[in-house]
C-alpha angles and dihedrals in degrees: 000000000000118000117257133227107249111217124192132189124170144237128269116277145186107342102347109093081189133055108188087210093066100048077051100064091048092060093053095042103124101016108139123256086019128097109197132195135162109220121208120268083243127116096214098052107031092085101044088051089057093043093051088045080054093050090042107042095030082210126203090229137328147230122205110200125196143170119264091189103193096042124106096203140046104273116211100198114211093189143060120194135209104232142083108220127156137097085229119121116221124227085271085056081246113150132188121182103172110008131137119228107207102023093202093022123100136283088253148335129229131226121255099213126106085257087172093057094035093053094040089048090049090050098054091040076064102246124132098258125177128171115218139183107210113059091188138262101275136062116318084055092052094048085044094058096033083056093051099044081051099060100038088048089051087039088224113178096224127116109242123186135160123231127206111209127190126248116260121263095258095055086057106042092109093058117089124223091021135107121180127213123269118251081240089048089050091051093049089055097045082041097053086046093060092044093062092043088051088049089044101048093039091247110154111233 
């Protein structure tokens, strides 16, 4: 049996009742070749979650999706760093403002996706599609990180890369000048993403 792609979202946190990335995974719950689950929004169980999905689904890569509430694109993020830094509670009402995740581990990590294919593929499928290099200072930074130190301690050959996604049109309909991204929009984006992990693994569809 062929590996699948994990994909993660993550529950819904602070102000916003809904997070796009887990209705996500529950629209691709099932698909074949995909293993879905949506994380808690906690710094202190994010990365054991991940780690357990790891252990269970033994994946052939994986792709970590959050919400980057006041974007407008789909954001593909090159960097992990290795700090917690936001005023933000979690949904623990944990807050870290200048904390190190990893105390001996490294500044920062890099995907190891294809970013430059994934964003220039997104951009002539027609979707709004960025790269970035700071994922933030919450939690989908600190997942990010905890997922690639993983890796790299456990020296685990699988591409492993974090994804920002814009709020829906609907969380943002009180915001002027703003328009959100449809739910369909979003899927054809997560969709497009596996398909190109799929083509650059040599994983059938």
């Amino acid at each position: 049996m062929t590996a699948p792609i994990l994909l993660t979202g993550f529950q819904p946190f602070g102000d916003h009742a809904v997070n796009p990335t887990a209705l996500l995974m529950e629209r691709l719950a099932g698909e074949p070749g995909v293993v879905t689950a949506v994380l808690p929004v906690e710094y202190d169980s994010c990365g054991a979650a991940f780690a357990a999905l790891l252990e269970e689904h033994q994946p052939a890569a994986a792709l970590c999706f959050g919400l980057a509430a006041r974007s407008e694109y789909i954001k593909i993020e090159r960097l992990a760093w290795n700090r917690d830094e936001s005023e933000q509670a979690d949904n623990a009402g944990v807050v870290r403002t200048d904390d190190a995740i990893e105390p001996d581990g490294p500044t920062a990590y890099s995907s190891t996706l294809p970013v430059p294919t994934l964003v220039r593929e997104l951009a002539i499928a027609g979707l709004p599609v960025t790269f970035s290099d700071h994922a933030g200072g919450f939690v989908c930074n600190h997942l990010f990180y905890r997922a690639r130190h993983l890796i790299e301690m456990a020296d685990l050959d699988l591409p492993m890369g974090f994804v920002h996604l814009p709020p829906l049109p609907e969380q943002v309909a009180d915001q002027p000048g703003r328009s959100g991204l449809t739910l369909d929009q979003q899927e054809r984006a997560v969709r497009a993403l596996v398909g190109l992990l799929r083509q650059g693994l040599g994983i059938a569809a």
